[in-house]
Coordinates of N, CA and C in Angstrom, one line a residue:
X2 N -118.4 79.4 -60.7 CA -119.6 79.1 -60.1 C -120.1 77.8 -60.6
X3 N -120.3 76.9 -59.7 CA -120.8 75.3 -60.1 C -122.8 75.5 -59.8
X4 N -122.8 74.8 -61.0 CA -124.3 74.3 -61.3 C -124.5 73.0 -61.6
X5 N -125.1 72.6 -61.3 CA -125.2 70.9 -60.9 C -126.9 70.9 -61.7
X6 N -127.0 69.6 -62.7 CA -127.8 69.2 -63.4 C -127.7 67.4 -63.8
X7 N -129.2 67.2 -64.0 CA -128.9 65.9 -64.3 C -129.7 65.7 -65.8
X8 N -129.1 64.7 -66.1 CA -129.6 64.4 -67.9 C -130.9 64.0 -67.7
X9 N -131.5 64.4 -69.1 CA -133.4 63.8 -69.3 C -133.0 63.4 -70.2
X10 N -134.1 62.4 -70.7 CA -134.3 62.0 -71.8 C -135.7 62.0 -72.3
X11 N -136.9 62.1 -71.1 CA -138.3 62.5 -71.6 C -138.4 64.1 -72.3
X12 N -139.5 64.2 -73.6 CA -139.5 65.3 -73.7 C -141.0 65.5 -73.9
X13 N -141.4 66.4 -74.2 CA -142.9 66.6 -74.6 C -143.2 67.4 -73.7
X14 N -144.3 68.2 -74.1 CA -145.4 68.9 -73.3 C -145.8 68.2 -72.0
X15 N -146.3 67.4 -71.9 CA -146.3 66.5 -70.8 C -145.5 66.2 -70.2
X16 N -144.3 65.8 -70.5 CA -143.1 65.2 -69.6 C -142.4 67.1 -69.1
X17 N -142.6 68.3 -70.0 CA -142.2 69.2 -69.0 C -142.7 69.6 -68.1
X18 N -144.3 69.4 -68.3 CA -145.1 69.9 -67.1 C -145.1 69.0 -66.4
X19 N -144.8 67.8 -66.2 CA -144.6 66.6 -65.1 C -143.0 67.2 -64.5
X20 N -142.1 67.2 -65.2 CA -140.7 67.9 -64.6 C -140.9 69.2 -63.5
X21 N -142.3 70.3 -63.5 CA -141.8 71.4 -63.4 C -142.9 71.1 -62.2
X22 N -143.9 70.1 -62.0 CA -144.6 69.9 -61.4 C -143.8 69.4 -60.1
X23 N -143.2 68.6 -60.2 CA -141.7 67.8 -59.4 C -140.6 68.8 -58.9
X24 N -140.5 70.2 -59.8 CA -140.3 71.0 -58.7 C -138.8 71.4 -59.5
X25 N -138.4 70.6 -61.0 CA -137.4 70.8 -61.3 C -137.3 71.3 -63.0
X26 N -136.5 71.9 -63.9 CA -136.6 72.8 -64.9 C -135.9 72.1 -66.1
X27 N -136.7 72.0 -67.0 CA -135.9 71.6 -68.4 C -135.1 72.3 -68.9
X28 N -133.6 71.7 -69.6 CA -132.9 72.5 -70.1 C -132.1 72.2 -71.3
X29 N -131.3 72.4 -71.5 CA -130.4 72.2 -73.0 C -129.1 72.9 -72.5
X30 N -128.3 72.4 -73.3 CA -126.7 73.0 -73.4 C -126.4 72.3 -74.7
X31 N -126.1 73.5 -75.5 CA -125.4 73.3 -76.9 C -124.1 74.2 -76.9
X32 N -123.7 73.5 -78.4 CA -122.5 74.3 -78.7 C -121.2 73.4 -78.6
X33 N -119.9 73.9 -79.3 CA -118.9 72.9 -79.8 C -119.0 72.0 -80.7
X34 N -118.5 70.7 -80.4 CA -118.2 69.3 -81.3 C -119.2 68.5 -81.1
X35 N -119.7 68.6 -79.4 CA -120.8 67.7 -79.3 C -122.1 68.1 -79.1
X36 N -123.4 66.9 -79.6 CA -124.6 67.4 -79.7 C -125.0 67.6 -78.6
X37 N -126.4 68.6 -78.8 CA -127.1 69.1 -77.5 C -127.6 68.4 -76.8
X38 N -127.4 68.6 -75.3 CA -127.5 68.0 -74.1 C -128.9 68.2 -73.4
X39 N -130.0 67.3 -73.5 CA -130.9 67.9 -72.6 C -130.7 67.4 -71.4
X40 N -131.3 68.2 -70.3 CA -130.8 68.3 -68.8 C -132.5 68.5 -68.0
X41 N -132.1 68.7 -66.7 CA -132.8 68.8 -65.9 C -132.3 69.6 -64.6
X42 N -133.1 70.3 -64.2 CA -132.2 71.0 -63.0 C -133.1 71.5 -61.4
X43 N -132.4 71.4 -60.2 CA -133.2 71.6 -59.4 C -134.1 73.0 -59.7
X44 N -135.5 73.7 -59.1 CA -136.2 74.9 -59.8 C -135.5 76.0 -58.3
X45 N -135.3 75.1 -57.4 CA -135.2 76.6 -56.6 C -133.9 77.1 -56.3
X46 N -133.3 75.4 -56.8 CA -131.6 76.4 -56.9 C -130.9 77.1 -57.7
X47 N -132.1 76.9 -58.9 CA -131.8 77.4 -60.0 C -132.5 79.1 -60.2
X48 N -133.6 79.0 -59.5 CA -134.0 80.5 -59.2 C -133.5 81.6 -58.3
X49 N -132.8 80.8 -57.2 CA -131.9 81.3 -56.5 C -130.3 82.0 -57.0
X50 N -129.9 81.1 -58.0 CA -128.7 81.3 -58.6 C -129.2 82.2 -60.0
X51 N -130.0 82.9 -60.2 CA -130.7 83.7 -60.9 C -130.8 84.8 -60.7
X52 N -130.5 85.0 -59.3 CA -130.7 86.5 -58.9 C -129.3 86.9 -58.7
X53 N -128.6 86.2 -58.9 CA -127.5 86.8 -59.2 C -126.2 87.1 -60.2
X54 N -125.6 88.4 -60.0 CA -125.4 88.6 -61.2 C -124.1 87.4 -61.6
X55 N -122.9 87.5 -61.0 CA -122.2 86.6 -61.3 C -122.5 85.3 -62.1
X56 N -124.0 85.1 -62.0 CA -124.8 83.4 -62.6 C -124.7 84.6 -64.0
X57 N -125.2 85.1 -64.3 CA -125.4 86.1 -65.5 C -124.2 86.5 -66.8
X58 N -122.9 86.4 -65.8 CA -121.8 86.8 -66.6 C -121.0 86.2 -66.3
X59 N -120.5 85.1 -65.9 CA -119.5 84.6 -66.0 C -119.4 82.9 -66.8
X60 N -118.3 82.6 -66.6 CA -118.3 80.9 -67.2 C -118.7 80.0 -65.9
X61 N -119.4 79.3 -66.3 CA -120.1 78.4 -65.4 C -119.9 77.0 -65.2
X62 N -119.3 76.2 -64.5 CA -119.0 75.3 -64.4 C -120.3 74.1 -64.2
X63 N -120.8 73.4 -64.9 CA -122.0 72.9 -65.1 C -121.6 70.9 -65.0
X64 N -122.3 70.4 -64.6 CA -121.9 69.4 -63.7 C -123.1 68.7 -64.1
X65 N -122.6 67.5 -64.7 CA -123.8 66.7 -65.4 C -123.4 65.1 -64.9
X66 N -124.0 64.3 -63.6 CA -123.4 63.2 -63.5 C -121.9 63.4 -63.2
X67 N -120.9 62.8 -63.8 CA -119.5 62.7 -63.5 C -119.0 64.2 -64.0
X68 N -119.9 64.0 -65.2 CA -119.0 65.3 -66.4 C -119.3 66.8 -66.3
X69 N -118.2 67.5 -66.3 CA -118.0 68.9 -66.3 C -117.9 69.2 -67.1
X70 N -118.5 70.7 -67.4 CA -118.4 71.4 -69.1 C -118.4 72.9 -68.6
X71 N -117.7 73.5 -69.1 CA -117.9 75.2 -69.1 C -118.9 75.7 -69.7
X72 N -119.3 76.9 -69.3 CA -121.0 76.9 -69.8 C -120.9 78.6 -69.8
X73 N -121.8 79.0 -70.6 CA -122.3 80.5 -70.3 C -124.2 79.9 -70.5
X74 N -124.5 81.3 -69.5 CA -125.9 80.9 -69.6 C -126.3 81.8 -70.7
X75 N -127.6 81.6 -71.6 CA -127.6 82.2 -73.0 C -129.1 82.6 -73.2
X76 N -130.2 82.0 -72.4 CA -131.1 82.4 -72.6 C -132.0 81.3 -71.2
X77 N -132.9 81.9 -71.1 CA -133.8 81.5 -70.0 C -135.6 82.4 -69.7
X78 N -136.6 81.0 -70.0 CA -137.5 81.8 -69.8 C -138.7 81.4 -68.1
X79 N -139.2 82.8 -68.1 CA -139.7 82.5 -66.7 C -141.1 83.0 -67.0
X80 N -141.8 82.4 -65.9 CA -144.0 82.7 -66.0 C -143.7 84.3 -66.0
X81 N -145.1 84.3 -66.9 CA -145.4 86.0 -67.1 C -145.7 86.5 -65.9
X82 N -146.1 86.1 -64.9 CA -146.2 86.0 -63.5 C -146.1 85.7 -62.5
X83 N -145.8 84.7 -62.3 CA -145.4 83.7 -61.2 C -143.8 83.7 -61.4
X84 N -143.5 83.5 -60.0 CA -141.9 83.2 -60.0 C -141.6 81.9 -60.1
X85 N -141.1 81.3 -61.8 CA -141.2 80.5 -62.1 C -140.9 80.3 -62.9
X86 N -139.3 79.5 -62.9 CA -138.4 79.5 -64.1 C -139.1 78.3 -65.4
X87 N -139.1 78.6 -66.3 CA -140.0 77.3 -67.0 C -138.9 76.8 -67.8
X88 N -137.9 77.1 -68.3 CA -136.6 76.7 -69.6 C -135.1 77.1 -69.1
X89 N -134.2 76.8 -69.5 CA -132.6 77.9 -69.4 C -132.2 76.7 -70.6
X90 N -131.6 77.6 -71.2 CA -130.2 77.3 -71.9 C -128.8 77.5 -71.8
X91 N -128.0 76.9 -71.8 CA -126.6 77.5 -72.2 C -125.6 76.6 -72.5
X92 N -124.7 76.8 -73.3 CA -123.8 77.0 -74.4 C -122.2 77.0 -73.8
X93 N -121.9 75.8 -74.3 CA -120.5 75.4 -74.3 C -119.3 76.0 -74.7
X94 N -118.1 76.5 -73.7 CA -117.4 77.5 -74.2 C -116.2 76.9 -74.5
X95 N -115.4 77.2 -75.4 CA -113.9 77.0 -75.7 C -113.1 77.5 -75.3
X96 N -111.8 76.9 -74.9 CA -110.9 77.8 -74.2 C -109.8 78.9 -75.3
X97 N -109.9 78.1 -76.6 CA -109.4 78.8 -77.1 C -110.3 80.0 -78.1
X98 N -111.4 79.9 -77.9 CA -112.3 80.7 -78.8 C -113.0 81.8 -78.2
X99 N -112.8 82.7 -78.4 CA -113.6 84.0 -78.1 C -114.7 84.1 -78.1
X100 N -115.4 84.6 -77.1 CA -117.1 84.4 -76.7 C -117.4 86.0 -76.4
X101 N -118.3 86.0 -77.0 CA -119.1 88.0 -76.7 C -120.0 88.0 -75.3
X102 N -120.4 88.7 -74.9 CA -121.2 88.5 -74.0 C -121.1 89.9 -73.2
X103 N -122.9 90.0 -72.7 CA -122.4 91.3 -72.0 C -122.4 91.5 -70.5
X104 N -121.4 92.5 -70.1 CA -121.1 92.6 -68.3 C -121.6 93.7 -68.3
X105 N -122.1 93.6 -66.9 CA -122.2 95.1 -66.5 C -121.3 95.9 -66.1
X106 N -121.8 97.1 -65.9 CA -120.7 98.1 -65.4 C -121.0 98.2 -63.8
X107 N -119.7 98.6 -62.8 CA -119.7 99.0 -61.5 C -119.4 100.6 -61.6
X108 N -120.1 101.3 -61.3 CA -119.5 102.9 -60.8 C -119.0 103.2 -60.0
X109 N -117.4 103.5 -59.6 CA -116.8 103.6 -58.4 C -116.5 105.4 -58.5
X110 N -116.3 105.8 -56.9 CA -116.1 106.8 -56.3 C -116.5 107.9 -57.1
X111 N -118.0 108.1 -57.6 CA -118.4 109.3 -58.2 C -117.8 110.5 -56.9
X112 N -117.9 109.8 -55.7 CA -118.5 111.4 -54.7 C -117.4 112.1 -54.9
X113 N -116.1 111.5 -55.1 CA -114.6 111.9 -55.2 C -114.6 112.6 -56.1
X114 N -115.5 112.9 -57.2 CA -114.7 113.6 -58.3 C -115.3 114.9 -58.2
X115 N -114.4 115.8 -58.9 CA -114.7 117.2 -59.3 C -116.1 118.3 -59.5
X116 N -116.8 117.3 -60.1 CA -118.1 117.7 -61.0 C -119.0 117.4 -59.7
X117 N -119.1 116.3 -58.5 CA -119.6 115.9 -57.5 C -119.3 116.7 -56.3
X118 N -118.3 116.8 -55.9 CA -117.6 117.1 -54.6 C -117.2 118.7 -54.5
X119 N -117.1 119.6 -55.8 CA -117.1 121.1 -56.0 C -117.9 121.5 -56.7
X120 N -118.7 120.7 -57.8 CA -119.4 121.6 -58.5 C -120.5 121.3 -58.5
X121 N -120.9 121.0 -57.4 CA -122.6 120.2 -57.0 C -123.5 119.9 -58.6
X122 N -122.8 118.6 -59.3 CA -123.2 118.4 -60.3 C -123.5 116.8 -60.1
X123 N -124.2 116.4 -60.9 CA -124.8 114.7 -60.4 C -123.8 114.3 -61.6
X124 N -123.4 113.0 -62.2 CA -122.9 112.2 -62.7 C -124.2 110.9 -63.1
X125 N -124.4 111.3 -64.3 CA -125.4 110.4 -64.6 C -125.1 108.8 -65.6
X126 N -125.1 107.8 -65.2 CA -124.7 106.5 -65.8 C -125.6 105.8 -67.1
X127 N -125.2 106.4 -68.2 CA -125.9 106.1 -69.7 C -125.9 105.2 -69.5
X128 N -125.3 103.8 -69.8 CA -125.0 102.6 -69.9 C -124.7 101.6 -68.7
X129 N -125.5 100.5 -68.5 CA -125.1 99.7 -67.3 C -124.6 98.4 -67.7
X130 N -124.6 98.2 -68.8 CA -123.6 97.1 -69.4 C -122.7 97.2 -70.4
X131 N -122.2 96.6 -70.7 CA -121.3 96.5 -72.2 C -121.2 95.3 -72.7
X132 N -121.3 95.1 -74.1 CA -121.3 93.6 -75.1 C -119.4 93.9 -74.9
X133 N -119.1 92.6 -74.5 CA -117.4 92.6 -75.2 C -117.2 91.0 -75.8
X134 N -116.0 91.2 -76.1 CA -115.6 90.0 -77.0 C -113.9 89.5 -76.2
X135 N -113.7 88.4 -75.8 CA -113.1 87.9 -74.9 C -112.4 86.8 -75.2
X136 N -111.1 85.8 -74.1 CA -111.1 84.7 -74.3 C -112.2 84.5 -73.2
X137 N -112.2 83.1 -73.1 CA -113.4 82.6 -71.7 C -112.3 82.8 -70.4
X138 N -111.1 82.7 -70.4 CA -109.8 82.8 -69.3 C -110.4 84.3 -68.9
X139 N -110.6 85.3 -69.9 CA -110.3 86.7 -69.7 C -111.6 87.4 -69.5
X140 N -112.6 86.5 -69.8 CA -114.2 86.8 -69.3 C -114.1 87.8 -67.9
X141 N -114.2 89.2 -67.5 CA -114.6 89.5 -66.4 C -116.0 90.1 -65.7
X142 N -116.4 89.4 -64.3 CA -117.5 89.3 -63.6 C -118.4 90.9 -64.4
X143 N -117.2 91.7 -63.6 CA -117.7 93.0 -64.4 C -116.7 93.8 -64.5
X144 N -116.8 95.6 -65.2 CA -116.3 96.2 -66.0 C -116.5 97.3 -64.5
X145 N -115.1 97.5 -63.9 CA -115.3 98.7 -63.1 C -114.8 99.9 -63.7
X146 N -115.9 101.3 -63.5 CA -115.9 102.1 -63.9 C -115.5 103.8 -63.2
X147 N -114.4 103.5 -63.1 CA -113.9 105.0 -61.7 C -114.2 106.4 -62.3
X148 N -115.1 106.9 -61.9 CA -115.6 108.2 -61.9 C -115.1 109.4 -61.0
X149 N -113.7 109.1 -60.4 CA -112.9 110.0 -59.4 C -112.5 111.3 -60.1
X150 N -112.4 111.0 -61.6 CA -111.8 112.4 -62.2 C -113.1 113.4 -63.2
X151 N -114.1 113.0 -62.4 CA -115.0 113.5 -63.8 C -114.7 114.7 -63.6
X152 N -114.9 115.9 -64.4 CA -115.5 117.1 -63.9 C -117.0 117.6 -65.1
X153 N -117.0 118.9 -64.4 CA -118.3 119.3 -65.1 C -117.8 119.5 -66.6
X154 N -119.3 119.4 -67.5 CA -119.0 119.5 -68.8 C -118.5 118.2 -69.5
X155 N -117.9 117.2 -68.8 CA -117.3 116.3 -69.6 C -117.8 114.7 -69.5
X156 N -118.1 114.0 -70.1 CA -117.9 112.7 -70.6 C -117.1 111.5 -70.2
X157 N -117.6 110.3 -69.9 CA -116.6 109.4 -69.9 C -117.2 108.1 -71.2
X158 N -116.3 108.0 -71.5 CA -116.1 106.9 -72.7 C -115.8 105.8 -73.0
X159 N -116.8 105.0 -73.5 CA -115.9 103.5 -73.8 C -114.5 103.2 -74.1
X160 N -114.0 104.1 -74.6 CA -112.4 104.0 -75.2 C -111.9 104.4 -74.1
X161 N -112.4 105.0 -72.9 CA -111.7 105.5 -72.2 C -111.6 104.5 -70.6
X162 N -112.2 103.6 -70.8 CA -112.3 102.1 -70.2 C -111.0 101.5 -70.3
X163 N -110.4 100.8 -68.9 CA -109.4 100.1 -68.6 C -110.2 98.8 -68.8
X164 N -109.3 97.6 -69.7 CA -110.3 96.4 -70.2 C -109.1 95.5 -70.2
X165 N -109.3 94.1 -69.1 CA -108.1 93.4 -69.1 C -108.2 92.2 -70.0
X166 N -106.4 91.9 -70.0 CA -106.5 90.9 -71.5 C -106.8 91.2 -72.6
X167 N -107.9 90.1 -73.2 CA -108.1 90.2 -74.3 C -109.7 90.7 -74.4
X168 N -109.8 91.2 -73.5 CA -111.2 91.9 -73.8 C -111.4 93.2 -74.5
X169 N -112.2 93.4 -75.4 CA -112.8 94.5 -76.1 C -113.9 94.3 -76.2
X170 N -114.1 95.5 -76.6 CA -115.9 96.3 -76.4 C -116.4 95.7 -78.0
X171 N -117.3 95.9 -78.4 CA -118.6 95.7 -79.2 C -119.4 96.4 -79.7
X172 N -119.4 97.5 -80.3 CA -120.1 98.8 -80.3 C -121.4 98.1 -81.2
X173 N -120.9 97.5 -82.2 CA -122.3 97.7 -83.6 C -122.7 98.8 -84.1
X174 N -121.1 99.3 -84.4 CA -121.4 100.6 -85.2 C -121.0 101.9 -84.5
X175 N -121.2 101.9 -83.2 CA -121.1 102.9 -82.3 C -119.2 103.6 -82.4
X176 N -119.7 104.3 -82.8 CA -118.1 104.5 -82.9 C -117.4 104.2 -81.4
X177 N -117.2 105.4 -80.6 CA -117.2 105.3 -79.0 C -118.3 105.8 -77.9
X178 N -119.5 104.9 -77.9 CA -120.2 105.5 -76.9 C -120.0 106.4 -75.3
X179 N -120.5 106.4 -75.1 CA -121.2 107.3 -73.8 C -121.1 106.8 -72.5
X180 N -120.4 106.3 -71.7 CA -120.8 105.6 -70.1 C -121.2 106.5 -69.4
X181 N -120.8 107.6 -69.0 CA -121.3 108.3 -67.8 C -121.5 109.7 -68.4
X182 N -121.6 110.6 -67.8 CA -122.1 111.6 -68.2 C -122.0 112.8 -67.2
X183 N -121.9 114.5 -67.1 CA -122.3 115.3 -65.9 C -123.6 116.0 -66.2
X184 N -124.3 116.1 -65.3 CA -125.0 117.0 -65.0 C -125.4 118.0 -64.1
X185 N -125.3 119.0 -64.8 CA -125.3 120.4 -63.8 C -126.0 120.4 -63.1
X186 N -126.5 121.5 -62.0 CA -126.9 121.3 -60.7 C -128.7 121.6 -61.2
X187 N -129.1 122.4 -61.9 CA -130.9 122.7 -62.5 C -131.2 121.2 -63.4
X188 N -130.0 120.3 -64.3 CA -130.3 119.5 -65.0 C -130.6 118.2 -63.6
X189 N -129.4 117.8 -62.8 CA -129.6 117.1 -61.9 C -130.8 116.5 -61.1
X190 N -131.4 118.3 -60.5 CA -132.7 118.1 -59.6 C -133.4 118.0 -60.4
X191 N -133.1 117.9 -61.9 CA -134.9 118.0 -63.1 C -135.2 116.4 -62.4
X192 N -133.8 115.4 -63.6 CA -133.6 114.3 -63.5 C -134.1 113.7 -62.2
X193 N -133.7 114.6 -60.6 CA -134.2 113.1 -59.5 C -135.5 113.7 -59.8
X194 N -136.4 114.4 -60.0 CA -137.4 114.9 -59.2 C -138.5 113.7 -60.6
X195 N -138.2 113.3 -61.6 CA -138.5 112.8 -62.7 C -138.8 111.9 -63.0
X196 N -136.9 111.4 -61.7 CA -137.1 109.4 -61.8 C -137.7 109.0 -61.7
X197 N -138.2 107.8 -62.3 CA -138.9 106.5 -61.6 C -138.6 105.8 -61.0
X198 N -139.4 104.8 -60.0 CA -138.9 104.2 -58.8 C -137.9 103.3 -59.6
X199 N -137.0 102.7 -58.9 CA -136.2 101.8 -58.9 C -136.8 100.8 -59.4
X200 N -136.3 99.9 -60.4 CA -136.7 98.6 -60.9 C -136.8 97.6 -59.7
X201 N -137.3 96.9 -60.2 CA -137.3 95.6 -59.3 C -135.5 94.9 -59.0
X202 N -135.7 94.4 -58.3 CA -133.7 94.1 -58.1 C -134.4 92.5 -59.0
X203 N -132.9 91.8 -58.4 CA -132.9 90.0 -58.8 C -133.5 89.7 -58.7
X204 N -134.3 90.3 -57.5 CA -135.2 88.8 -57.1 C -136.1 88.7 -58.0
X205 N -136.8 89.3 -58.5 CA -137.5 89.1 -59.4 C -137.1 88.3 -60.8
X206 N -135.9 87.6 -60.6 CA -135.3 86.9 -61.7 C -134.9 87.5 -62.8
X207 N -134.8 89.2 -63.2 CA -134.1 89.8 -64.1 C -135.0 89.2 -65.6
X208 N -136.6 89.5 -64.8 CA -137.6 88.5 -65.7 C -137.7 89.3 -67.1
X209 N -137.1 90.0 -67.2 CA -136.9 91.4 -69.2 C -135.8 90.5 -69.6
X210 N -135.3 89.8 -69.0 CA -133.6 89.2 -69.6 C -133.5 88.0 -70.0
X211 N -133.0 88.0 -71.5 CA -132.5 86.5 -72.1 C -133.5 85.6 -72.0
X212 N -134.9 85.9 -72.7 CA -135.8 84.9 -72.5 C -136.3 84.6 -73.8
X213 N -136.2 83.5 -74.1 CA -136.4 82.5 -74.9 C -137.3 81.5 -75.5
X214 N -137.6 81.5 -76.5 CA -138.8 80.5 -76.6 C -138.6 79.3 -75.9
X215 N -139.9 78.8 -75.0 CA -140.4 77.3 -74.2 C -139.4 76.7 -75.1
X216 N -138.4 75.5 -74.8 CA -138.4 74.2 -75.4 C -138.9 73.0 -75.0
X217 N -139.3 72.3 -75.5 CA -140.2 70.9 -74.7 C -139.4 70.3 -74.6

């Protein structure tokens, strides 16, 4: 995914609120051999490429004048209210160095499995991401998760994850967590009748995520 930016050299309080007034967002990219890069970037193409997840987890091809750099985005902050990116960061990746970062999970074909399709049990999803550790070649968008064989009673597990390359999981201690889960048919209806509405999707810029102190 290409992201297109151009260099600044003003900084201060005043020169960001003249940038953001103009309709465009201060930035930085650090990391590697060379020093940090302040930038500039369009605000709506940049809020637009925000709502999606692929901008979130993958290597990013970042486009400065002539020069191209591989990029992960690393942090980004937006108004406590308004839709309105104020900062982003991100961070220069190596090809040969291993980068952590976390993807989400996809849940495929619960209705197919055992615990769903015979034993009118719901399939409940503990975890919607995972921290892994990677090359940047082996970085994937996301982590699909086939739930065809669940049945009642049982568990699905990080260890129990198909993970290509050189990707591995991250626990921080966790021996092997939890991804999915069954629930019987009295636990299930507890759980819908319980839920809370649905989060906000992207559009809302994923504004709980990776936000970072203002840089001027």
């Amino acid at each position: 995914m290409k992201v297109v930016a151009f260099e600044r050299t003003a900084q201060g309080t005043g020169a960001s609120r003249r940038m953001r007034n103009a309709g465009k967002v201060p930035g930085i990219v650090y990391g590697g051999e060379q020093k940090a890069q302040m930038i500039e970037l369009d605000h709506n193409a940049l809020y637009h490429a925000l709502k999606k997840e692929q901008f979130h987890s993958s290597i990013l091809d970042l486009a400065v004048g002539e020069q191209q750099t591989k990029v992960l985005l690393k942090a980004f902050q937006v108004h406590p209210f308004r839709p309105i990116v104020l900062h982003i960061d991100f961070m220069r990746v190596a090809a040969d160095r291993k980068i952590t970062m976390k993807v989400p999970l996809h849940f495929v074909r619960a209705e197919e499995s055992p615990a769903v399709k015979l034993e009118g049990g719901m399939i409940s999803h503990v975890l919607s991401e995972l921290e892994i550790s990677c090359l940047p070649a082996d970085l994937p968008e996301f982590i699909e998760v086939d739930l065809s064989n669940m049945q009642k009673g049982h568990s699905l597990h990080a260890n129990d994850l198909k993970l290509p390359g050189s990707v591995t999981i991250v626990t921080h201690g966790a021996e092997n967590p939890v991804i999915a889960t069954v629930l019987n048919q009295a636990a299930a209806e507890a759980a819908e009748a319980t839920a809370e509405p649905d989060a906000k999707d992207t559009k809302d810029v994923k504004e709980g995520e990776k936000k970072a102190p203002e840089k001027k």
